[in-house]
Amino acid sequence: MQIPAPFDYVRASSVDNALALLDRHGAESRVVAGGHSLLPMMKLRLARPDWLIDINDLYELDYLLVDGPVLRIGAMTRHTTLLESDDVKRLFPIITDAERVIADPIVRNRGTIGGSLCQADPAEDLSTVCHVLEAVAVVRGPAGERMLSMADFHRGPYETAVAQNELLIEVRMPIRAGSGSAYEKVERRVGDWAVAAAGASVTLGSDGTISHVAVGLTAVGLDRTVTEVEAALVGQAPAEALFVEAGRLAALACDPLADQRGPIDYKRHLADELTRRVLRAACRRAAASVSEITI
């Protein structure tokens, strides 16, 4: 039988109220929104908070807004909202790709982008997506707001730069003209954590060459984008030979562990193959975006 340790519960009414509650109850308090990661950990007693602060009434953090050259996403925005957004699909198809393979409708209806990023699970899809898109995390605390790159936000498995008395309130994604992106995932069964996954974002210049590219991997021991791919592809015209080389570099850069989801060689093979696939799709989408701009 899995039963959480005893805890107290309070429902926050606003961001300021949630921050005050976190400050008051200290290190043994945790916030909960969707709860699909925290509650199972509590049942297994891997997490034993004294206070659970429910932030589901923080509707002020549930929004999607195209603000000039940036897409702003409130931390309480649900996965389903991201999946169904026309703006997201048009600007960042990688998010739509990833949301289609995140768990199941029940989880997507309750889970939030903020919860996914703050959980910092190495097999979590949106963390890879946000690294690839060079998203910025906006964190608020008693001292005000601060903005962090994903590299600074994610400090390692299950660890972020969000202090005990702070909240992630927004994620900002820069919009680049002539860009395309894609995400692909291999899982043992529908809704499972990834055996391996890859995401890519590509921007094409006016001459059709790659002016910017980022590739990220999920669940294969890589907590950053594959910088070697950028060095190999920038300035080059999209071609199959380039995608093959990028896949090879991605397989070399990752550091997977053998587990019940597969051996190391198989996961490296997936890193290679999935990198090729997402680059093909991202370049195709980028080319279509350039065509629309030209028209």
PDB file of C-alpha atoms in Angstrom:
ATOM      1  CA  MET A   1       0.000   0.000   0.000  1.00  0.00           C
ATOM      2  CA  GLN A   2       1.332   3.415  -0.979  1.00  0.00           C
ATOM      3  CA  ILE A   3       0.315   6.144   1.451  1.00  0.00           C
ATOM      4  CA  PRO A   4       1.913   9.595   1.736  1.00  0.00           C
ATOM      5  CA  ALA A   5       3.370  10.739   5.020  1.00  0.00           C
ATOM      6  CA  PRO A   6       1.132  13.200   6.937  1.00  0.00           C
ATOM      7  CA  PHE A   7       1.096  16.753   5.554  1.00  0.00           C
ATOM      8  CA  ASP A   8      -0.866  19.990   5.844  1.00  0.00           C
ATOM      9  CA  TYR A   9      -2.633  21.546   2.867  1.00  0.00           C
ATOM     10  CA  VAL A  10      -3.366  25.120   1.859  1.00  0.00           C
ATOM     11  CA  ARG A  11      -4.734  26.627  -1.373  1.00  0.00           C
ATOM     12  CA  ALA A  12      -2.976  29.755  -2.630  1.00  0.00           C
ATOM     13  CA  SER A  13      -5.176  32.574  -3.957  1.00  0.00           C
ATOM     14  CA  SER A  14      -2.559  34.534  -5.929  1.00  0.00           C
ATOM     15  CA  VAL A  15       1.107  34.508  -6.879  1.00  0.00           C
ATOM     16  CA  ASP A  16       1.933  36.855  -3.993  1.00  0.00           C
ATOM     17  CA  ASN A  17      -0.025  34.643  -1.602  1.00  0.00           C
ATOM     18  CA  ALA A  18       1.796  31.524  -2.853  1.00  0.00           C
ATOM     19  CA  LEU A  19       5.171  33.220  -2.371  1.00  0.00           C
ATOM     20  CA  ALA A  20       4.182  34.305   1.159  1.00  0.00           C
ATOM     21  CA  LEU A  21       3.113  30.742   1.992  1.00  0.00           C
ATOM     22  CA  LEU A  22       6.369  29.305   0.669  1.00  0.00           C
ATOM     23  CA  ASP A  23       8.342  31.840   2.686  1.00  0.00           C
ATOM     24  CA  ARG A  24       6.290  31.139   5.828  1.00  0.00           C
ATOM     25  CA  HIS A  25       6.449  27.337   5.717  1.00  0.00           C
ATOM     26  CA  GLY A  26      10.059  27.079   4.610  1.00  0.00           C
ATOM     27  CA  ALA A  27      12.055  24.209   3.153  1.00  0.00           C
ATOM     28  CA  GLU A  28       9.460  21.531   3.935  1.00  0.00           C
ATOM     29  CA  SER A  29       6.768  23.060   1.718  1.00  0.00           C
ATOM     30  CA  ARG A  30       6.052  22.179  -1.925  1.00  0.00           C
ATOM     31  CA  VAL A  31       3.700  23.596  -4.541  1.00  0.00           C
ATOM     32  CA  VAL A  32       1.366  21.337  -6.486  1.00  0.00           C
ATOM     33  CA  ALA A  33      -0.526  21.987  -9.737  1.00  0.00           C
ATOM     34  CA  GLY A  34      -1.125  18.870 -11.850  1.00  0.00           C
ATOM     35  CA  GLY A  35       0.537  16.662  -9.258  1.00  0.00           C
ATOM     36  CA  HIS A  36       1.312  13.783 -11.635  1.00  0.00           C
ATOM     37  CA  SER A  37       4.983  13.735 -10.613  1.00  0.00           C
ATOM     38  CA  LEU A  38       4.855  14.962  -7.016  1.00  0.00           C
ATOM     39  CA  LEU A  39       1.958  12.836  -5.746  1.00  0.00           C
ATOM     40  CA  PRO A  40       3.430   9.466  -6.837  1.00  0.00           C
ATOM     41  CA  MET A  41       6.699  10.485  -5.177  1.00  0.00           C
ATOM     42  CA  MET A  42       4.784  11.310  -1.998  1.00  0.00           C
ATOM     43  CA  LYS A  43       3.003   7.945  -2.079  1.00  0.00           C
ATOM     44  CA  LEU A  44       6.381   6.227  -2.308  1.00  0.00           C
ATOM     45  CA  ARG A  45       7.689   8.619   0.388  1.00  0.00           C
ATOM     46  CA  LEU A  46      10.472   9.777  -1.877  1.00  0.00           C
ATOM     47  CA  ALA A  47       9.077  13.246  -1.154  1.00  0.00           C
ATOM     48  CA  ARG A  48       7.745  14.093   2.318  1.00  0.00           C
ATOM     49  CA  PRO A  49       6.652  17.743   2.422  1.00  0.00           C
ATOM     50  CA  ASP A  50       5.124  19.072   5.647  1.00  0.00           C
ATOM     51  CA  TRP A  51       3.030  21.539   3.663  1.00  0.00           C
ATOM     52  CA  LEU A  52       1.439  21.179   0.238  1.00  0.00           C
ATOM     53  CA  ILE A  53       0.572  24.519  -1.388  1.00  0.00           C
ATOM     54  CA  ASP A  54      -2.032  24.134  -4.124  1.00  0.00           C
ATOM     55  CA  ILE A  55      -1.590  26.736  -6.898  1.00  0.00           C
ATOM     56  CA  ASN A  56      -4.445  25.651  -9.166  1.00  0.00           C
ATOM     57  CA  ASP A  57      -6.315  28.925  -8.494  1.00  0.00           C
ATOM     58  CA  LEU A  58      -3.453  30.988  -9.953  1.00  0.00           C
ATOM     59  CA  TYR A  59      -5.339  31.710 -13.177  1.00  0.00           C
ATOM     60  CA  GLU A  60      -3.113  34.760 -13.699  1.00  0.00           C
ATOM     61  CA  LEU A  61      -0.386  32.309 -14.771  1.00  0.00           C
ATOM     62  CA  ASP A  62      -2.544  30.495 -17.343  1.00  0.00           C
ATOM     63  CA  TYR A  63      -2.011  32.257 -20.675  1.00  0.00           C
ATOM     64  CA  LEU A  64      -0.431  32.138 -24.129  1.00  0.00           C
ATOM     65  CA  LEU A  65       0.557  35.502 -25.589  1.00  0.00           C
ATOM     66  CA  VAL A  66       2.436  36.449 -28.761  1.00  0.00           C
ATOM     67  CA  ASP A  67       4.263  39.590 -27.624  1.00  0.00           C
ATOM     68  CA  GLY A  68       6.251  40.958 -30.578  1.00  0.00           C
ATOM     69  CA  PRO A  69       9.255  38.689 -31.129  1.00  0.00           C
ATOM     70  CA  VAL A  70       8.451  36.455 -28.136  1.00  0.00           C
ATOM     71  CA  LEU A  71       5.848  33.828 -27.249  1.00  0.00           C
ATOM     72  CA  ARG A  72       5.019  34.174 -23.555  1.00  0.00           C
ATOM     73  CA  ILE A  73       3.595  31.136 -21.776  1.00  0.00           C
ATOM     74  CA  GLY A  74       2.314  31.297 -18.215  1.00  0.00           C
ATOM     75  CA  ALA A  75       3.672  28.598 -15.945  1.00  0.00           C
ATOM     76  CA  MET A  76       0.151  27.282 -15.201  1.00  0.00           C
ATOM     77  CA  THR A  77      -0.654  26.716 -18.888  1.00  0.00           C
ATOM     78  CA  ARG A  78      -1.865  23.125 -19.290  1.00  0.00           C
ATOM     79  CA  HIS A  79      -0.421  20.680 -21.792  1.00  0.00           C
ATOM     80  CA  THR A  80      -3.773  20.485 -23.568  1.00  0.00           C
ATOM     81  CA  THR A  81      -3.773  24.248 -24.115  1.00  0.00           C
ATOM     82  CA  LEU A  82      -0.337  24.037 -25.725  1.00  0.00           C
ATOM     83  CA  LEU A  83      -1.392  21.093 -27.877  1.00  0.00           C
ATOM     84  CA  GLU A  84      -4.520  22.842 -29.168  1.00  0.00           C
ATOM     85  CA  SER A  85      -3.014  26.305 -29.722  1.00  0.00           C
ATOM     86  CA  ASP A  86      -2.856  27.479 -33.354  1.00  0.00           C
ATOM     87  CA  ASP A  87      -0.157  30.027 -32.453  1.00  0.00           C
ATOM     88  CA  VAL A  88       2.018  27.310 -30.940  1.00  0.00           C
ATOM     89  CA  LYS A  89       1.531  25.014 -33.932  1.00  0.00           C
ATOM     90  CA  ARG A  90       2.408  27.831 -36.351  1.00  0.00           C
ATOM     91  CA  LEU A  91       5.401  29.248 -34.509  1.00  0.00           C
ATOM     92  CA  PHE A  92       6.816  26.223 -32.686  1.00  0.00           C
ATOM     93  CA  PRO A  93       5.597  22.909 -34.148  1.00  0.00           C
ATOM     94  CA  ILE A  94       8.168  21.158 -31.958  1.00  0.00           C
ATOM     95  CA  ILE A  95       5.904  21.886 -28.966  1.00  0.00           C
ATOM     96  CA  THR A  96       2.884  20.397 -30.721  1.00  0.00           C
ATOM     97  CA  ASP A  97       4.948  17.332 -31.688  1.00  0.00           C
ATOM     98  CA  ALA A  98       6.075  16.848 -28.089  1.00  0.00           C
ATOM     99  CA  GLU A  99       2.666  17.437 -26.537  1.00  0.00           C
ATOM    100  CA  ARG A 100       1.137  14.701 -28.712  1.00  0.00           C
ATOM    101  CA  VAL A 101       3.422  12.116 -27.076  1.00  0.00           C
ATOM    102  CA  ILE A 102       3.348  13.362 -23.477  1.00  0.00           C
ATOM    103  CA  ALA A 103       1.569  10.761 -21.335  1.00  0.00           C
ATOM    104  CA  ASP A 104      -2.198  10.618 -21.980  1.00  0.00           C
ATOM    105  CA  PRO A 105      -5.191  12.995 -22.105  1.00  0.00           C
ATOM    106  CA  ILE A 106      -5.757  12.790 -18.349  1.00  0.00           C
ATOM    107  CA  VAL A 107      -2.212  13.961 -17.624  1.00  0.00           C
ATOM    108  CA  ARG A 108      -2.291  16.571 -20.393  1.00  0.00           C
ATOM    109  CA  ASN A 109      -5.530  18.043 -19.060  1.00  0.00           C
ATOM    110  CA  ARG A 110      -4.026  18.616 -15.602  1.00  0.00           C
ATOM    111  CA  GLY A 111      -0.276  18.900 -16.059  1.00  0.00           C
ATOM    112  CA  THR A 112       1.370  22.281 -16.649  1.00  0.00           C
ATOM    113  CA  ILE A 113       4.477  23.491 -18.465  1.00  0.00           C
ATOM    114  CA  GLY A 114       5.750  24.955 -15.196  1.00  0.00           C
ATOM    115  CA  GLY A 115       5.392  21.652 -13.392  1.00  0.00           C
ATOM    116  CA  SER A 116       7.178  19.789 -16.169  1.00  0.00           C
ATOM    117  CA  LEU A 117      10.141  22.164 -16.197  1.00  0.00           C
ATOM    118  CA  CYS A 118      10.442  22.368 -12.410  1.00  0.00           C
ATOM    119  CA  GLN A 119      10.351  18.601 -12.023  1.00  0.00           C
ATOM    120  CA  ALA A 120      13.508  18.536 -14.192  1.00  0.00           C
ATOM    121  CA  ASP A 121      13.166  14.840 -14.989  1.00  0.00           C
ATOM    122  CA  PRO A 122      15.894  13.771 -17.472  1.00  0.00           C
ATOM    123  CA  ALA A 123      13.229  11.910 -19.486  1.00  0.00           C
ATOM    124  CA  GLU A 124      10.819  14.872 -19.601  1.00  0.00           C
ATOM    125  CA  ASP A 125       9.991  16.114 -23.102  1.00  0.00           C
ATOM    126  CA  LEU A 126       9.321  19.837 -22.613  1.00  0.00           C
ATOM    127  CA  SER A 127      12.676  20.403 -20.941  1.00  0.00           C
ATOM    128  CA  THR A 128      14.433  19.299 -24.129  1.00  0.00           C
ATOM    129  CA  VAL A 129      12.038  21.388 -26.212  1.00  0.00           C
ATOM    130  CA  CYS A 130      12.737  24.518 -24.157  1.00  0.00           C
ATOM    131  CA  HIS A 131      16.503  24.009 -24.389  1.00  0.00           C
ATOM    132  CA  VAL A 132      16.253  23.634 -28.178  1.00  0.00           C
ATOM    133  CA  LEU A 133      14.128  26.783 -28.493  1.00  0.00           C
ATOM    134  CA  GLU A 134      16.480  28.738 -26.194  1.00  0.00           C
ATOM    135  CA  ALA A 135      13.589  29.609 -23.912  1.00  0.00           C
ATOM    136  CA  VAL A 136      13.973  31.941 -20.953  1.00  0.00           C
ATOM    137  CA  ALA A 137      12.450  31.150 -17.560  1.00  0.00           C
ATOM    138  CA  VAL A 138      11.002  34.024 -15.525  1.00  0.00           C
ATOM    139  CA  VAL A 139      11.246  33.314 -11.787  1.00  0.00           C
ATOM    140  CA  ARG A 140       9.646  35.484  -9.093  1.00  0.00           C
ATOM    141  CA  GLY A 141      10.539  35.653  -5.422  1.00  0.00           C
ATOM    142  CA  PRO A 142      10.684  38.113  -2.504  1.00  0.00           C
ATOM    143  CA  ALA A 143      13.477  40.037  -4.245  1.00  0.00           C
ATOM    144  CA  GLY A 144      11.506  40.425  -7.493  1.00  0.00           C
ATOM    145  CA  GLU A 145      11.819  38.750 -10.863  1.00  0.00           C
ATOM    146  CA  ARG A 146      14.843  37.256 -12.566  1.00  0.00           C
ATOM    147  CA  MET A 147      15.266  35.698 -15.986  1.00  0.00           C
ATOM    148  CA  LEU A 148      17.262  32.518 -16.529  1.00  0.00           C
ATOM    149  CA  SER A 149      18.355  30.658 -19.622  1.00  0.00           C
ATOM    150  CA  MET A 150      17.439  26.979 -19.660  1.00  0.00           C
ATOM    151  CA  ALA A 151      21.099  26.124 -19.112  1.00  0.00           C
ATOM    152  CA  ASP A 152      21.034  28.153 -15.883  1.00  0.00           C
ATOM    153  CA  PHE A 153      17.518  27.079 -14.907  1.00  0.00           C
ATOM    154  CA  HIS A 154      18.204  23.333 -15.066  1.00  0.00           C
ATOM    155  CA  ARG A 155      21.113  22.468 -12.789  1.00  0.00           C
ATOM    156  CA  GLY A 156      20.882  18.698 -13.144  1.00  0.00           C
ATOM    157  CA  PRO A 157      18.454  15.793 -12.756  1.00  0.00           C
ATOM    158  CA  TYR A 158      15.514  16.895 -10.569  1.00  0.00           C
ATOM    159  CA  GLU A 159      17.286  20.148  -9.668  1.00  0.00           C
ATOM    160  CA  THR A 160      16.538  23.697 -10.802  1.00  0.00           C
ATOM    161  CA  ALA A 161      17.674  27.200  -9.895  1.00  0.00           C
ATOM    162  CA  VAL A 162      14.256  28.029  -8.400  1.00  0.00           C
ATOM    163  CA  ALA A 163      14.790  28.774  -4.710  1.00  0.00           C
ATOM    164  CA  GLN A 164      12.491  27.432  -1.998  1.00  0.00           C
ATOM    165  CA  ASN A 165      10.644  30.771  -1.713  1.00  0.00           C
ATOM    166  CA  GLU A 166      10.388  31.390  -5.481  1.00  0.00           C
ATOM    167  CA  LEU A 167       8.003  30.392  -8.289  1.00  0.00           C
ATOM    168  CA  LEU A 168       8.483  29.886 -11.992  1.00  0.00           C
ATOM    169  CA  ILE A 169       5.856  32.239 -13.420  1.00  0.00           C
ATOM    170  CA  GLU A 170       6.519  32.385 -17.173  1.00  0.00           C
ATOM    171  CA  VAL A 171       8.444  30.845 -20.059  1.00  0.00           C
ATOM    172  CA  ARG A 172       9.474  33.064 -22.974  1.00  0.00           C
ATOM    173  CA  MET A 173      10.394  31.682 -26.384  1.00  0.00           C
ATOM    174  CA  PRO A 174      12.072  33.872 -29.018  1.00  0.00           C
ATOM    175  CA  ILE A 175      10.339  33.861 -32.411  1.00  0.00           C
ATOM    176  CA  ARG A 176      12.708  33.645 -35.384  1.00  0.00           C
ATOM    177  CA  ALA A 177      11.568  34.288 -38.947  1.00  0.00           C
ATOM    178  CA  GLY A 178      12.307  31.471 -41.375  1.00  0.00           C
ATOM    179  CA  SER A 179      12.428  28.838 -38.636  1.00  0.00           C
ATOM    180  CA  GLY A 180      11.136  25.293 -38.355  1.00  0.00           C
ATOM    181  CA  SER A 181      11.274  22.743 -35.561  1.00  0.00           C
ATOM    182  CA  ALA A 182      10.365  19.134 -34.821  1.00  0.00           C
ATOM    183  CA  TYR A 183      10.354  16.501 -32.062  1.00  0.00           C
ATOM    184  CA  GLU A 184      10.300  12.701 -32.269  1.00  0.00           C
ATOM    185  CA  LYS A 185      10.155  10.113 -29.502  1.00  0.00           C
ATOM    186  CA  VAL A 186      10.511   6.362 -29.164  1.00  0.00           C
ATOM    187  CA  GLU A 187       8.621   4.819 -26.233  1.00  0.00           C
ATOM    188  CA  ARG A 188       7.873   1.251 -25.178  1.00  0.00           C
ATOM    189  CA  ARG A 189       4.147   1.933 -25.143  1.00  0.00           C
ATOM    190  CA  VAL A 190       1.911   4.948 -25.705  1.00  0.00           C
ATOM    191  CA  GLY A 191       2.244   7.477 -22.896  1.00  0.00           C
ATOM    192  CA  ASP A 192       5.444   6.004 -21.448  1.00  0.00           C
ATOM    193  CA  TRP A 193       8.635   7.872 -20.667  1.00  0.00           C
ATOM    194  CA  ALA A 194      10.985   8.052 -23.635  1.00  0.00           C
ATOM    195  CA  VAL A 195      13.477   5.341 -24.451  1.00  0.00           C
ATOM    196  CA  ALA A 196      15.046   8.198 -26.395  1.00  0.00           C
ATOM    197  CA  ALA A 197      13.786  11.352 -28.083  1.00  0.00           C
ATOM    198  CA  ALA A 198      15.218  14.235 -30.076  1.00  0.00           C
ATOM    199  CA  GLY A 199      14.208  17.781 -30.895  1.00  0.00           C
ATOM    200  CA  ALA A 200      15.591  20.255 -33.408  1.00  0.00           C
ATOM    201  CA  SER A 201      15.113  23.889 -34.369  1.00  0.00           C
ATOM    202  CA  VAL A 202      16.478  25.257 -37.650  1.00  0.00           C
ATOM    203  CA  THR A 203      16.542  28.787 -39.060  1.00  0.00           C
ATOM    204  CA  LEU A 204      17.297  29.302 -42.745  1.00  0.00           C
ATOM    205  CA  GLY A 205      18.907  32.433 -44.128  1.00  0.00           C
ATOM    206  CA  SER A 206      17.799  34.258 -47.272  1.00  0.00           C
ATOM    207  CA  ASP A 207      20.268  32.184 -49.313  1.00  0.00           C
ATOM    208  CA  GLY A 208      18.748  28.913 -48.071  1.00  0.00           C
ATOM    209  CA  THR A 209      21.646  27.957 -45.829  1.00  0.00           C
ATOM    210  CA  ILE A 210      21.304  27.144 -42.143  1.00  0.00           C
ATOM    211  CA  SER A 211      21.890  30.283 -40.083  1.00  0.00           C
ATOM    212  CA  HIS A 212      20.961  28.796 -36.716  1.00  0.00           C
ATOM    213  CA  VAL A 213      20.369  25.266 -35.456  1.00  0.00           C
ATOM    214  CA  ALA A 214      19.916  23.513 -32.129  1.00  0.00           C
ATOM    215  CA  VAL A 215      19.465  19.827 -31.379  1.00  0.00           C
ATOM    216  CA  GLY A 216      18.518  18.364 -28.005  1.00  0.00           C
ATOM    217  CA  LEU A 217      18.131  14.788 -26.756  1.00  0.00           C
ATOM    218  CA  THR A 218      15.869  13.298 -24.095  1.00  0.00           C
ATOM    219  CA  ALA A 219      16.556  10.379 -21.720  1.00  0.00           C
ATOM    220  CA  VAL A 220      20.053   9.593 -23.014  1.00  0.00           C
ATOM    221  CA  GLY A 221      22.268  11.375 -20.513  1.00  0.00           C
ATOM    222  CA  LEU A 222      22.579  14.797 -22.155  1.00  0.00           C
ATOM    223  CA  ASP A 223      21.510  17.878 -20.196  1.00  0.00           C
ATOM    224  CA  ARG A 224      22.294  20.430 -22.913  1.00  0.00           C
ATOM    225  CA  THR A 225      21.936  20.868 -26.631  1.00  0.00           C
ATOM    226  CA  VAL A 226      24.411  19.101 -28.931  1.00  0.00           C
ATOM    227  CA  THR A 227      26.730  22.028 -29.605  1.00  0.00           C
ATOM    228  CA  GLU A 228      28.813  19.957 -32.011  1.00  0.00           C
ATOM    229  CA  VAL A 229      25.844  19.833 -34.393  1.00  0.00           C
ATOM    230  CA  GLU A 230      25.625  23.614 -34.595  1.00  0.00           C
ATOM    231  CA  ALA A 231      29.284  23.877 -35.518  1.00  0.00           C
ATOM    232  CA  ALA A 232      28.861  21.269 -38.253  1.00  0.00           C
ATOM    233  CA  LEU A 233      25.649  22.598 -39.823  1.00  0.00           C
ATOM    234  CA  VAL A 234      25.667  26.403 -39.611  1.00  0.00           C
ATOM    235  CA  GLY A 235      26.440  27.977 -42.976  1.00  0.00           C
ATOM    236  CA  GLN A 236      25.619  24.796 -44.879  1.00  0.00           C
ATOM    237  CA  ALA A 237      22.690  24.075 -47.181  1.00  0.00           C
ATOM    238  CA  PRO A 238      20.361  21.364 -45.814  1.00  0.00           C
ATOM    239  CA  ALA A 239      21.356  17.973 -47.217  1.00  0.00           C
ATOM    240  CA  GLU A 240      21.085  14.339 -46.230  1.00  0.00           C
ATOM    241  CA  ALA A 241      24.855  14.074 -45.734  1.00  0.00           C
ATOM    242  CA  LEU A 242      24.649  16.848 -43.142  1.00  0.00           C
ATOM    243  CA  PHE A 243      21.835  15.097 -41.308  1.00  0.00           C
ATOM    244  CA  VAL A 244      23.840  11.870 -41.237  1.00  0.00           C
ATOM    245  CA  GLU A 245      26.821  13.710 -39.755  1.00  0.00           C
ATOM    246  CA  ALA A 246      24.587  15.417 -37.187  1.00  0.00           C
ATOM    247  CA  GLY A 247      23.184  12.048 -36.138  1.00  0.00           C
ATOM    248  CA  ARG A 248      26.666  10.659 -35.712  1.00  0.00           C
ATOM    249  CA  LEU A 249      27.688  13.634 -33.548  1.00  0.00           C
ATOM    250  CA  ALA A 250      24.539  13.330 -31.427  1.00  0.00           C
ATOM    251  CA  ALA A 251      25.186   9.634 -30.796  1.00  0.00           C
ATOM    252  CA  LEU A 252      28.726  10.440 -29.683  1.00  0.00           C
ATOM    253  CA  ALA A 253      27.640  13.320 -27.457  1.00  0.00           C
ATOM    254  CA  CYS A 254      25.021  11.421 -25.436  1.00  0.00           C
ATOM    255  CA  ASP A 255      25.788   9.219 -22.442  1.00  0.00           C
ATOM    256  CA  PRO A 256      22.908   6.741 -22.026  1.00  0.00           C
ATOM    257  CA  LEU A 257      22.584   4.102 -19.339  1.00  0.00           C
ATOM    258  CA  ALA A 258      21.483   0.519 -19.893  1.00  0.00           C
ATOM    259  CA  ASP A 259      18.166  -0.136 -18.164  1.00  0.00           C
ATOM    260  CA  GLN A 260      14.810  -1.848 -18.658  1.00  0.00           C
ATOM    261  CA  ARG A 261      14.136   0.407 -21.642  1.00  0.00           C
ATOM    262  CA  GLY A 262      17.142  -0.802 -23.602  1.00  0.00           C
ATOM    263  CA  PRO A 263      20.928  -1.244 -23.851  1.00  0.00           C
ATOM    264  CA  ILE A 264      23.413   1.543 -24.484  1.00  0.00           C
ATOM    265  CA  ASP A 265      24.054   0.734 -28.141  1.00  0.00           C
ATOM    266  CA  TYR A 266      20.347   0.767 -28.924  1.00  0.00           C
ATOM    267  CA  LYS A 267      19.885   4.175 -27.281  1.00  0.00           C
ATOM    268  CA  ARG A 268      22.866   5.603 -29.177  1.00  0.00           C
ATOM    269  CA  HIS A 269      21.345   4.267 -32.386  1.00  0.00           C
ATOM    270  CA  LEU A 270      18.082   6.023 -31.534  1.00  0.00           C
ATOM    271  CA  ALA A 271      19.909   9.291 -30.806  1.00  0.00           C
ATOM    272  CA  ASP A 272      21.496   9.043 -34.254  1.00  0.00           C
ATOM    273  CA  GLU A 273      18.321   8.132 -36.158  1.00  0.00           C
ATOM    274  CA  LEU A 274      15.990  10.516 -34.335  1.00  0.00           C
ATOM    275  CA  THR A 275      18.405  13.426 -34.817  1.00  0.00           C
ATOM    276  CA  ARG A 276      18.347  12.823 -38.567  1.00  0.00           C
ATOM    277  CA  ARG A 277      14.557  12.674 -38.603  1.00  0.00           C
ATOM    278  CA  VAL A 278      13.946  15.863 -36.641  1.00  0.00           C
ATOM    279  CA  LEU A 279      16.493  17.790 -38.690  1.00  0.00           C
ATOM    280  CA  ARG A 280      14.817  16.709 -41.930  1.00  0.00           C
ATOM    281  CA  ALA A 281      11.413  17.769 -40.606  1.00  0.00           C
ATOM    282  CA  ALA A 282      12.696  21.034 -39.108  1.00  0.00           C
ATOM    283  CA  CYS A 283      14.442  22.017 -42.357  1.00  0.00           C
ATOM    284  CA  ARG A 284      11.315  21.177 -44.371  1.00  0.00           C
ATOM    285  CA  ARG A 285       9.175  23.303 -42.072  1.00  0.00           C
ATOM    286  CA  ALA A 286      11.727  26.136 -42.102  1.00  0.00           C
ATOM    287  CA  ALA A 287      11.734  26.133 -45.904  1.00  0.00           C
ATOM    288  CA  ALA A 288       7.933  26.318 -45.929  1.00  0.00           C
ATOM    289  CA  SER A 289       8.093  29.216 -43.464  1.00  0.00           C
ATOM    290  CA  VAL A 290      10.552  31.086 -45.708  1.00  0.00           C
ATOM    291  CA  SER A 291       8.236  30.514 -48.681  1.00  0.00           C
ATOM    292  CA  GLU A 292       5.290  32.009 -46.783  1.00  0.00           C
ATOM    293  CA  ILE A 293       7.374  35.075 -45.874  1.00  0.00           C
ATOM    294  CA  THR A 294       8.436  35.493 -49.520  1.00  0.00           C
ATOM    295  CA  ILE A 295       4.858  35.217 -50.751  1.00  0.00           C
TER     296      ILE A 295
END
